[in-house]
C-alpha cells in the first residue's frame, strides 16, 4: 500500500482542498478502512479549527485491525463515523463501525451512520415508543429523513414533519410522516401540531433548527413532553420563555454526539444492532440520497448541500 493517500483538507481559514496526506496508522483499538463512499453533513459547511482532513461518515472495507480490535472485522464491509472521512483511507475506533447489510450499497451505507446514531439516540432519549406522537423539524435534512423512518420503526402513533419547501412534502409522507407542516414564517406550528395529534401536541419533539424556532418547537410539545434539541440550522442562539417550560412541564434536553467520549458513540452503535440493522437490511429504513458525486467533485457536492435545496443526503463515491 502507498504511504500517501488523497484527502480533502479544510479548516477555519482553509476552503476544502484536495491534497496528499500520509496514510493513518490504526491504534490498538482502531481499524483502517479503504473508503468506498462518504457523505456530507451540515457541519462540513463550516469547518472550524486548524487544517484537518474533512468529513465524518463513510462506508468501505476494513484493511487493517488494531491489536485490541476484533480480528474478525478484517475484510468486513462497514459503515461508520470518524473524523477524516473525506479521504481514500480512514481510521476509526472499532466500536464506531457497523457491518453493512448485503442488500445495501456503499453509497447508501455512507449516508446512514450519523443519522442513525443521532436520531436513534435522540428518539430513545425522548422515550419514543408505541403510541408516542413525534414532531421532527427540518425533517428533510440529512439526519431528519432517517429520524422520520426511525420514529415509525419505534412505533410512534403520529409523526408530524416540518419543511420550508412544499415540494418535499411527498417525500416526507413516503418516509412515514402522518402530517407535514410547511412552515412559511406566518403559520402557527403549535396549532397545526395539536390538530394532527388529537389536540395534545407532540409527546416528543426532535428539533433540528434551534435559534428562535426552538420556541415554536417547545410550543408544539404536549404537556409533560420531551423536547430534544438536536440541530442548530437556524442558529445557536434564540429566545425561549422559560415559563412555558415550567407551566407545561416540558423537559428540554440537548444532544451532541460529535462531542461525546468514544464509549458513548460506541454504545449508540450497539443500540442499533438488535432492531435497526435488520430494518436497514430489509429496507424498512432506507438511505435517502438527494445526489451523489465522484470524490474529485466534492466542491459541487458541498455547493449542493449549501443550497438548502437537497432532500436527504449528498454522497461521494470513490473508485
Ligand atoms: N446533535 C448531534 O449529534 C448532531 C449530529 C448531526 C447533525 N446535527 C445537526 O443537525 C442539523 C441537521 O444536520 P444535517 O447535516 O442533517 O443538515 P442538512 O442535511 O444540511 O439539512 C438541510 C435542510 O434543512 C432545512 N433547513 C436548513 N436551514 C434551515 C433553517 N434555517 N430553518 C429551517 N430549516 C432549515 C432545509 O430543508 P427544508 O427545505 O425542508 O426547509 C435544508 O434542505 C444541523 O444543525 C447539524 O449540525 C447534530
mmCIF file of C-alpha atoms and ligand atoms in Angstrom:
data_model
loop_
_atom_site.group_PDB
_atom_site.id
_atom_site.type_symbol
_atom_site.label_atom_id
_atom_site.label_comp_id
_atom_site.label_asym_id
_atom_site.label_seq_id
_atom_site.Cartn_x
_atom_site.Cartn_y
_atom_site.Cartn_z
ATOM 1 C CA UNK A 1 0.000 0.000 0.000
ATOM 2 C CA UNK A 2 1.206 3.503 -0.802
ATOM 3 C CA UNK A 3 2.261 5.617 2.205
ATOM 4 C CA UNK A 4 0.161 8.547 0.996
ATOM 5 C CA UNK A 5 -3.499 8.961 0.145
ATOM 6 C CA UNK A 6 -5.709 11.605 -1.459
ATOM 7 C CA UNK A 7 -7.721 13.507 1.112
ATOM 8 C CA UNK A 8 -9.763 16.694 1.397
ATOM 9 C CA UNK A 9 -8.401 19.124 3.960
ATOM 10 C CA UNK A 10 -10.298 22.097 5.410
ATOM 11 C CA UNK A 11 -10.130 24.400 8.404
ATOM 12 C CA UNK A 12 -11.424 27.660 9.769
ATOM 13 C CA UNK A 13 -9.347 29.614 7.235
ATOM 14 C CA UNK A 14 -8.959 26.953 4.554
ATOM 15 C CA UNK A 15 -11.615 26.039 1.988
ATOM 16 C CA UNK A 16 -11.969 22.396 1.055
ATOM 17 C CA UNK A 17 -8.754 21.398 -0.757
ATOM 18 C CA UNK A 18 -7.783 18.054 -2.313
ATOM 19 C CA UNK A 19 -4.249 17.135 -1.338
ATOM 20 C CA UNK A 20 -1.907 14.223 -0.487
ATOM 21 C CA UNK A 21 -1.690 13.143 3.138
ATOM 22 C CA UNK A 22 0.122 10.298 4.919
ATOM 23 C CA UNK A 23 -1.974 7.156 5.346
ATOM 24 C CA UNK A 24 -3.002 6.996 9.041
ATOM 25 C CA UNK A 25 -1.845 4.161 11.299
ATOM 26 C CA UNK A 26 -4.555 2.442 13.377
ATOM 27 C CA UNK A 27 -4.132 2.485 17.163
ATOM 28 C CA UNK A 28 -4.647 -0.653 19.273
ATOM 29 C CA UNK A 29 -8.452 -0.207 19.401
ATOM 30 C CA UNK A 30 -8.876 1.124 15.859
ATOM 31 C CA UNK A 31 -9.429 -0.196 12.351
ATOM 32 C CA UNK A 32 -8.215 1.092 8.980
ATOM 33 C CA UNK A 33 -10.797 1.339 6.210
ATOM 34 C CA UNK A 34 -10.411 1.715 2.439
ATOM 35 C CA UNK A 35 -13.159 4.239 1.759
ATOM 36 C CA UNK A 36 -15.657 3.340 -0.987
ATOM 37 C CA UNK A 37 -18.118 6.168 -0.335
ATOM 38 C CA UNK A 38 -18.530 9.121 2.013
ATOM 39 C CA UNK A 39 -21.366 11.528 2.799
ATOM 40 C CA UNK A 40 -21.559 15.199 3.674
ATOM 41 C CA UNK A 41 -23.036 16.695 6.822
ATOM 42 C CA UNK A 42 -24.171 20.240 7.549
ATOM 43 C CA UNK A 43 -21.126 20.725 9.789
ATOM 44 C CA UNK A 44 -18.890 20.231 6.713
ATOM 45 C CA UNK A 45 -20.121 23.658 5.558
ATOM 46 C CA UNK A 46 -18.469 25.444 8.496
ATOM 47 C CA UNK A 47 -15.149 23.757 9.304
ATOM 48 C CA UNK A 48 -13.510 25.029 12.465
ATOM 49 C CA UNK A 49 -10.017 24.947 13.951
ATOM 50 C CA UNK A 50 -6.714 24.134 12.265
ATOM 51 C CA UNK A 51 -6.470 22.398 8.907
ATOM 52 C CA UNK A 52 -7.589 18.778 9.167
ATOM 53 C CA UNK A 53 -8.863 16.003 6.929
ATOM 54 C CA UNK A 54 -12.567 16.805 6.399
ATOM 55 C CA UNK A 55 -15.644 14.625 6.694
ATOM 56 C CA UNK A 56 -17.351 12.482 9.312
ATOM 57 C CA UNK A 57 -19.054 9.468 7.768
ATOM 58 C CA UNK A 58 -18.054 6.782 5.321
ATOM 59 C CA UNK A 59 -18.515 3.227 4.073
ATOM 60 C CA UNK A 60 -15.750 0.914 2.923
ATOM 61 C CA UNK A 61 -13.680 -2.217 3.549
ATOM 62 C CA UNK A 62 -11.546 -2.857 6.635
ATOM 63 C CA UNK A 63 -7.955 -3.453 5.571
ATOM 64 C CA UNK A 64 -6.161 -3.430 8.935
ATOM 65 C CA UNK A 65 -7.212 -4.182 12.505
ATOM 66 C CA UNK A 66 -5.535 -2.878 15.692
ATOM 67 C CA UNK A 67 -4.246 -5.362 18.289
ATOM 68 C CA UNK A 68 -7.254 -4.875 20.622
ATOM 69 C CA UNK A 69 -9.945 -4.590 17.922
ATOM 70 C CA UNK A 70 -11.950 -7.716 16.942
ATOM 71 C CA UNK A 71 -9.827 -9.672 14.433
ATOM 72 C CA UNK A 72 -12.949 -10.874 12.591
ATOM 73 C CA UNK A 73 -13.504 -7.323 11.378
ATOM 74 C CA UNK A 74 -10.638 -7.729 8.868
ATOM 75 C CA UNK A 75 -12.144 -7.598 5.377
ATOM 76 C CA UNK A 76 -15.587 -6.569 6.657
ATOM 77 C CA UNK A 77 -17.785 -4.197 4.684
ATOM 78 C CA UNK A 78 -18.609 -1.448 7.170
ATOM 79 C CA UNK A 79 -20.130 1.993 7.587
ATOM 80 C CA UNK A 80 -19.098 4.329 10.348
ATOM 81 C CA UNK A 81 -18.258 7.669 11.862
ATOM 82 C CA UNK A 82 -14.744 9.094 12.102
ATOM 83 C CA UNK A 83 -13.156 12.454 11.724
ATOM 84 C CA UNK A 84 -11.293 12.487 8.404
ATOM 85 C CA UNK A 85 -13.807 10.550 6.304
ATOM 86 C CA UNK A 86 -13.214 12.517 3.069
ATOM 87 C CA UNK A 87 -10.103 10.504 2.287
ATOM 88 C CA UNK A 88 -9.108 7.328 0.474
ATOM 89 C CA UNK A 89 -8.226 5.696 3.815
ATOM 90 C CA UNK A 90 -9.953 6.351 7.145
ATOM 91 C CA UNK A 91 -9.004 5.312 10.668
ATOM 92 C CA UNK A 92 -11.891 4.709 13.097
ATOM 93 C CA UNK A 93 -12.487 3.322 16.584
ATOM 94 C CA UNK A 94 -13.615 -0.280 16.123
ATOM 95 C CA UNK A 95 -16.863 0.447 18.036
ATOM 96 C CA UNK A 96 -17.687 3.274 15.635
ATOM 97 C CA UNK A 97 -18.235 0.988 12.655
ATOM 98 C CA UNK A 98 -21.020 -1.484 11.945
ATOM 99 C CA UNK A 99 -21.167 -4.191 9.301
ATOM 100 C CA UNK A 100 -23.244 -3.136 6.279
ATOM 101 C CA UNK A 101 -26.098 -5.495 5.336
ATOM 102 C CA UNK A 102 -25.523 -7.215 1.971
ATOM 103 C CA UNK A 103 -28.579 -5.537 0.480
ATOM 104 C CA UNK A 104 -27.174 -2.041 0.981
ATOM 105 C CA UNK A 105 -24.658 -0.367 -1.367
ATOM 106 C CA UNK A 106 -21.569 1.504 -0.170
ATOM 107 C CA UNK A 107 -23.126 4.772 -1.380
ATOM 108 C CA UNK A 108 -26.305 4.147 0.604
ATOM 109 C CA UNK A 109 -24.405 2.961 3.662
ATOM 110 C CA UNK A 110 -22.150 6.026 3.767
ATOM 111 C CA UNK A 111 -25.182 8.276 4.222
ATOM 112 C CA UNK A 112 -26.571 6.436 7.249
ATOM 113 C CA UNK A 113 -24.218 6.355 10.284
ATOM 114 C CA UNK A 114 -24.537 9.949 11.558
ATOM 115 C CA UNK A 115 -28.282 9.972 11.092
ATOM 116 C CA UNK A 116 -28.791 6.538 12.637
ATOM 117 C CA UNK A 117 -26.680 7.231 15.715
ATOM 118 C CA UNK A 118 -28.009 10.763 16.262
ATOM 119 C CA UNK A 119 -31.685 10.220 15.576
ATOM 120 C CA UNK A 120 -31.906 6.827 17.300
ATOM 121 C CA UNK A 121 -30.056 8.282 20.282
ATOM 122 C CA UNK A 122 -32.346 11.326 20.411
ATOM 123 C CA UNK A 123 -35.584 9.358 19.920
ATOM 124 C CA UNK A 124 -34.506 6.920 22.636
ATOM 125 C CA UNK A 125 -33.642 9.790 24.970
ATOM 126 C CA UNK A 126 -37.108 11.210 24.301
ATOM 127 C CA UNK A 127 -38.573 7.772 25.147
ATOM 128 C CA UNK A 128 -40.356 7.280 21.839
ATOM 129 C CA UNK A 129 -42.256 4.012 21.790
ATOM 130 C CA UNK A 130 -45.619 2.656 20.729
ATOM 131 C CA UNK A 131 -48.395 5.257 20.881
ATOM 132 C CA UNK A 132 -46.000 8.196 21.138
ATOM 133 C CA UNK A 133 -46.608 11.256 18.980
ATOM 134 C CA UNK A 134 -43.464 12.797 17.489
ATOM 135 C CA UNK A 135 -42.656 16.120 15.841
ATOM 136 C CA UNK A 136 -39.496 16.314 13.708
ATOM 137 C CA UNK A 137 -38.479 19.764 12.493
ATOM 138 C CA UNK A 138 -36.431 20.293 9.300
ATOM 139 C CA UNK A 139 -37.338 16.695 8.582
ATOM 140 C CA UNK A 140 -35.898 16.716 5.044
ATOM 141 C CA UNK A 141 -32.400 17.313 6.448
ATOM 142 C CA UNK A 142 -29.852 14.549 6.018
ATOM 143 C CA UNK A 143 -30.454 13.261 9.537
ATOM 144 C CA UNK A 144 -34.166 14.143 9.688
ATOM 145 C CA UNK A 145 -35.100 11.795 6.826
ATOM 146 C CA UNK A 146 -33.790 8.907 8.908
ATOM 147 C CA UNK A 147 -35.394 10.279 12.084
ATOM 148 C CA UNK A 148 -38.844 10.091 10.482
ATOM 149 C CA UNK A 149 -38.289 6.443 9.485
ATOM 150 C CA UNK A 150 -36.862 5.511 12.905
ATOM 151 C CA UNK A 151 -39.826 7.099 14.691
ATOM 152 C CA UNK A 152 -42.116 4.889 12.590
ATOM 153 C CA UNK A 153 -39.957 1.814 13.328
ATOM 154 C CA UNK A 154 -40.150 2.536 17.070
ATOM 155 C CA UNK A 155 -43.948 2.531 16.817
ATOM 156 C CA UNK A 156 -44.799 6.232 17.007
ATOM 157 C CA UNK A 157 -48.548 6.727 16.685
ATOM 158 C CA UNK A 158 -48.353 10.062 14.862
ATOM 159 C CA UNK A 159 -45.354 11.619 13.145
ATOM 160 C CA UNK A 160 -45.501 15.289 12.214
ATOM 161 C CA UNK A 161 -42.692 16.603 9.990
ATOM 162 C CA UNK A 162 -41.831 20.176 9.070
ATOM 163 C CA UNK A 163 -40.203 21.603 5.957
ATOM 164 C CA UNK A 164 -39.994 25.051 4.397
ATOM 165 C CA UNK A 165 -40.302 23.510 0.930
ATOM 166 C CA UNK A 166 -43.740 22.347 -0.306
ATOM 167 C CA UNK A 167 -42.055 20.134 -2.922
ATOM 168 C CA UNK A 168 -40.545 17.995 -0.127
ATOM 169 C CA UNK A 169 -43.976 17.139 1.338
ATOM 170 C CA UNK A 170 -44.492 13.918 -0.619
ATOM 171 C CA UNK A 171 -41.027 12.574 0.270
ATOM 172 C CA UNK A 172 -41.734 13.076 3.973
ATOM 173 C CA UNK A 173 -45.118 11.354 3.634
ATOM 174 C CA UNK A 174 -43.464 8.410 1.840
ATOM 175 C CA UNK A 175 -40.962 8.113 4.707
ATOM 176 C CA UNK A 176 -43.764 7.771 7.258
ATOM 177 C CA UNK A 177 -44.914 11.254 8.253
ATOM 178 C CA UNK A 178 -48.649 11.303 9.005
ATOM 179 C CA UNK A 179 -48.770 15.081 8.711
ATOM 180 C CA UNK A 180 -46.395 17.550 7.071
ATOM 181 C CA UNK A 181 -46.374 21.202 8.119
ATOM 182 C CA UNK A 182 -44.891 23.558 5.540
ATOM 183 C CA UNK A 183 -43.513 26.383 7.658
ATOM 184 C CA UNK A 184 -43.905 29.701 5.920
ATOM 185 C CA UNK A 185 -42.992 32.052 8.739
ATOM 186 C CA UNK A 186 -46.508 33.262 9.485
ATOM 187 C CA UNK A 187 -48.117 29.933 10.417
ATOM 188 C CA UNK A 188 -48.853 28.604 13.898
ATOM 189 C CA UNK A 189 -46.800 25.417 14.296
ATOM 190 C CA UNK A 190 -48.256 24.605 17.727
ATOM 191 C CA UNK A 191 -51.833 24.803 16.397
ATOM 192 C CA UNK A 192 -51.003 22.612 13.382
ATOM 193 C CA UNK A 193 -49.264 20.005 15.530
ATOM 194 C CA UNK A 194 -52.134 19.962 18.026
ATOM 195 C CA UNK A 195 -54.572 19.465 15.134
ATOM 196 C CA UNK A 196 -52.535 16.476 13.938
ATOM 197 C CA UNK A 197 -52.221 14.912 17.401
ATOM 198 C CA UNK A 198 -55.792 14.927 18.666
ATOM 199 C CA UNK A 199 -55.339 18.255 20.429
ATOM 200 C CA UNK A 200 -52.430 17.223 22.668
ATOM 201 C CA UNK A 201 -49.291 18.376 20.856
ATOM 202 C CA UNK A 202 -46.271 16.105 20.296
ATOM 203 C CA UNK A 203 -45.071 13.946 23.186
ATOM 204 C CA UNK A 204 -41.548 14.017 21.731
ATOM 205 C CA UNK A 205 -40.010 16.771 19.618
ATOM 206 C CA UNK A 206 -36.726 16.379 17.729
ATOM 207 C CA UNK A 207 -35.686 19.892 16.837
ATOM 208 C CA UNK A 208 -33.056 20.379 14.132
ATOM 209 C CA UNK A 209 -33.494 24.133 13.703
ATOM 210 C CA UNK A 210 -32.815 25.825 17.045
ATOM 211 C CA UNK A 211 -32.479 29.617 17.003
ATOM 212 C CA UNK A 212 -35.817 31.319 17.574
ATOM 213 C CA UNK A 213 -37.581 28.293 16.051
ATOM 214 C CA UNK A 214 -36.802 26.316 19.215
ATOM 215 C CA UNK A 215 -39.544 28.278 20.991
ATOM 216 C CA UNK A 216 -42.032 27.167 18.303
ATOM 217 C CA UNK A 217 -40.887 23.566 18.775
ATOM 218 C CA UNK A 218 -41.395 23.818 22.540
ATOM 219 C CA UNK A 219 -44.829 25.349 21.944
ATOM 220 C CA UNK A 220 -45.771 22.340 19.805
ATOM 221 C CA UNK A 221 -44.913 19.818 22.560
ATOM 222 C CA UNK A 222 -47.627 18.245 24.689
ATOM 223 C CA UNK A 223 -47.882 18.963 28.401
ATOM 224 C CA UNK A 224 -45.133 16.864 30.009
ATOM 225 C CA UNK A 225 -43.492 16.358 26.617
ATOM 226 C CA UNK A 226 -39.800 15.879 25.845
ATOM 227 C CA UNK A 227 -38.058 18.296 23.500
ATOM 228 C CA UNK A 228 -34.635 17.190 22.268
ATOM 229 C CA UNK A 229 -32.524 19.902 20.678
ATOM 230 C CA UNK A 230 -30.501 18.086 18.018
ATOM 231 C CA UNK A 231 -29.500 20.732 15.466
ATOM 232 C CA UNK A 232 -28.937 24.430 15.027
ATOM 233 C CA UNK A 233 -29.709 25.011 11.337
ATOM 234 C CA UNK A 234 -31.351 28.327 12.259
ATOM 235 C CA UNK A 235 -28.658 29.392 14.703
ATOM 236 C CA UNK A 236 -27.264 28.515 18.115
ATOM 237 C CA UNK A 237 -28.975 31.417 19.892
ATOM 238 C CA UNK A 238 -32.638 32.192 20.322
ATOM 239 C CA UNK A 239 -35.053 33.292 22.966
ATOM 240 C CA UNK A 240 -37.261 30.952 24.925
ATOM 241 C CA UNK A 241 -39.947 31.712 27.503
ATOM 242 C CA UNK A 242 -38.872 29.532 30.434
ATOM 243 C CA UNK A 243 -42.320 29.951 31.960
ATOM 244 C CA UNK A 244 -43.694 27.912 29.025
ATOM 245 C CA UNK A 245 -41.442 25.029 30.024
ATOM 246 C CA UNK A 246 -42.353 25.292 33.688
ATOM 247 C CA UNK A 247 -46.091 25.789 33.290
ATOM 248 C CA UNK A 248 -46.473 22.885 30.878
ATOM 249 C CA UNK A 249 -43.854 20.597 32.496
ATOM 250 C CA UNK A 250 -41.938 20.285 29.236
ATOM 251 C CA UNK A 251 -38.450 18.795 29.508
ATOM 252 C CA UNK A 252 -35.793 20.307 27.238
ATOM 253 C CA UNK A 253 -32.632 18.295 26.589
ATOM 254 C CA UNK A 254 -29.813 18.580 24.110
ATOM 255 C CA UNK A 255 -27.570 16.083 22.355
ATOM 256 C CA UNK A 256 -24.298 16.460 20.544
ATOM 257 C CA UNK A 257 -22.930 13.073 19.683
ATOM 258 C CA UNK A 258 -19.920 14.554 17.913
ATOM 259 C CA UNK A 259 -18.712 15.829 21.268
ATOM 260 C CA UNK A 260 -19.044 12.630 23.278
ATOM 261 C CA UNK A 261 -16.372 10.189 24.503
ATOM 262 C CA UNK A 262 -15.753 7.160 22.222
ATOM 263 C CA UNK A 263 -17.661 4.860 24.578
ATOM 264 C CA UNK A 264 -20.881 6.894 24.233
ATOM 265 C CA UNK A 265 -20.817 6.725 20.436
ATOM 266 C CA UNK A 266 -19.929 3.027 20.725
ATOM 267 C CA UNK A 267 -22.999 2.472 22.916
ATOM 268 C CA UNK A 268 -25.149 4.314 20.349
ATOM 269 C CA UNK A 269 -23.914 1.991 17.612
ATOM 270 C CA UNK A 270 -24.558 -1.041 19.854
ATOM 271 C CA UNK A 271 -28.120 0.244 20.309
ATOM 272 C CA UNK A 272 -28.692 -0.069 16.559
ATOM 273 C CA UNK A 273 -27.844 -3.752 16.360
ATOM 274 C CA UNK A 274 -30.991 -5.530 17.625
ATOM 275 C CA UNK A 275 -33.768 -3.730 15.760
ATOM 276 C CA UNK A 276 -32.426 -1.095 13.430
ATOM 277 C CA UNK A 277 -29.855 -3.041 11.371
ATOM 278 C CA UNK A 278 -32.415 -5.711 10.353
ATOM 279 C CA UNK A 279 -34.746 -2.878 9.305
ATOM 280 C CA UNK A 280 -31.970 -1.438 7.142
ATOM 281 C CA UNK A 281 -31.292 -4.877 5.654
ATOM 282 C CA UNK A 282 -34.919 -5.332 4.589
ATOM 283 C CA UNK A 283 -35.275 -1.649 3.605
ATOM 284 C CA UNK A 284 -37.898 -0.626 6.141
ATOM 285 C CA UNK A 285 -35.281 2.048 6.763
ATOM 286 C CA UNK A 286 -33.634 3.314 3.611
ATOM 287 C CA UNK A 287 -30.997 5.811 2.680
ATOM 288 C CA UNK A 288 -32.471 8.970 1.169
ATOM 289 C CA UNK A 289 -29.884 10.234 -1.297
ATOM 290 C CA UNK A 290 -30.500 13.636 -2.810
ATOM 291 C CA UNK A 291 -27.474 13.403 -5.099
ATOM 292 C CA UNK A 292 -24.155 11.594 -5.482
ATOM 293 C CA UNK A 293 -20.871 12.839 -6.966
ATOM 294 C CA UNK A 294 -17.421 11.494 -7.742
ATOM 295 C CA UNK A 295 -14.824 12.017 -4.989
ATOM 296 C CA UNK A 296 -12.999 14.531 -7.216
ATOM 297 C CA UNK A 297 -16.192 16.592 -7.425
ATOM 298 C CA UNK A 298 -16.586 17.292 -3.693
ATOM 299 C CA UNK A 299 -16.876 21.043 -4.275
ATOM 300 C CA UNK A 300 -20.019 20.581 -6.355
ATOM 301 C CA UNK A 301 -21.355 18.246 -3.678
ATOM 302 C CA UNK A 302 -20.696 20.854 -0.995
ATOM 303 C CA UNK A 303 -22.436 23.530 -3.098
ATOM 304 C CA UNK A 304 -25.459 21.268 -3.408
ATOM 305 C CA UNK A 305 -25.609 20.871 0.388
ATOM 306 C CA UNK A 306 -25.129 24.611 0.920
ATOM 307 C CA UNK A 307 -28.002 25.393 -1.486
ATOM 308 C CA UNK A 308 -30.588 24.223 1.058
ATOM 309 C CA UNK A 309 -32.396 22.512 -1.835
ATOM 310 C CA UNK A 310 -31.247 18.992 -1.008
ATOM 311 C CA UNK A 311 -33.811 16.482 0.189
ATOM 312 C CA UNK A 312 -31.799 13.941 2.150
ATOM 313 C CA UNK A 313 -28.095 13.233 1.852
ATOM 314 C CA UNK A 314 -25.344 14.261 -0.533
ATOM 315 C CA UNK A 315 -22.880 11.400 -1.175
ATOM 316 C CA UNK A 316 -19.410 10.995 -2.700
ATOM 317 C CA UNK A 317 -18.183 7.837 -4.426
ATOM 318 C CA UNK A 318 -14.572 6.654 -4.521
ATOM 319 C CA UNK A 319 -13.234 4.142 -7.051
HETATM 320 N N1 LIG B 1 -26.636 16.592 17.873
HETATM 321 C C1 LIG B 1 -25.890 15.878 17.057
HETATM 322 O O1 LIG B 1 -25.188 14.973 17.483
HETATM 323 C C2 LIG B 1 -25.946 16.186 15.584
HETATM 324 C C3 LIG B 1 -25.465 15.261 14.634
HETATM 325 C C4 LIG B 1 -25.591 15.554 13.279
HETATM 326 C C5 LIG B 1 -26.133 16.771 12.876
HETATM 327 N N2 LIG B 1 -26.527 17.657 13.832
HETATM 328 C C6 LIG B 1 -27.130 18.951 13.448
HETATM 329 O O2 LIG B 1 -28.417 18.686 12.902
HETATM 330 C C7 LIG B 1 -28.726 19.671 11.910
HETATM 331 C C8 LIG B 1 -29.066 18.964 10.609
HETATM 332 O O3 LIG B 1 -27.880 18.434 10.040
HETATM 333 P P1 LIG B 1 -27.886 17.809 8.572
HETATM 334 O O4 LIG B 1 -26.485 17.521 8.193
HETATM 335 O O5 LIG B 1 -28.877 16.700 8.525
HETATM 336 O O6 LIG B 1 -28.466 19.082 7.762
HETATM 337 P P2 LIG B 1 -28.696 19.298 6.204
HETATM 338 O O7 LIG B 1 -28.816 17.987 5.509
HETATM 339 O O8 LIG B 1 -27.721 20.280 5.707
HETATM 340 O O9 LIG B 1 -30.181 19.970 6.249
HETATM 341 C C9 LIG B 1 -30.528 20.884 5.290
HETATM 342 C C10 LIG B 1 -32.045 21.093 5.263
HETATM 343 O O10 LIG B 1 -32.516 21.632 6.489
HETATM 344 C C11 LIG B 1 -33.510 22.620 6.235
HETATM 345 N N3 LIG B 1 -33.020 23.889 6.758
HETATM 346 C C12 LIG B 1 -31.825 24.462 6.536
HETATM 347 N N4 LIG B 1 -31.732 25.658 7.197
HETATM 348 C C13 LIG B 1 -32.882 25.813 7.852
HETATM 349 C C14 LIG B 1 -33.407 26.829 8.699
HETATM 350 N N5 LIG B 1 -32.710 27.924 8.989
HETATM 351 N N6 LIG B 1 -34.628 26.665 9.199
HETATM 352 C C15 LIG B 1 -35.356 25.575 8.890
HETATM 353 N N7 LIG B 1 -34.919 24.582 8.097
HETATM 354 C C16 LIG B 1 -33.692 24.684 7.583
HETATM 355 C C17 LIG B 1 -33.701 22.697 4.718
HETATM 356 O O11 LIG B 1 -34.798 21.861 4.379
HETATM 357 P P3 LIG B 1 -36.268 22.433 4.021
HETATM 358 O O12 LIG B 1 -36.212 22.904 2.610
HETATM 359 O O13 LIG B 1 -37.110 21.225 4.161
HETATM 360 O O14 LIG B 1 -36.634 23.502 4.995
HETATM 361 C C18 LIG B 1 -32.412 22.092 4.180
HETATM 362 O O15 LIG B 1 -32.570 21.438 2.947
HETATM 363 C C19 LIG B 1 -27.509 20.581 11.802
HETATM 364 O O16 LIG B 1 -27.703 21.702 12.636
HETATM 365 C C20 LIG B 1 -26.390 19.707 12.357
HETATM 366 O O17 LIG B 1 -25.313 20.455 12.868
HETATM 367 C C21 LIG B 1 -26.465 17.390 15.160
#
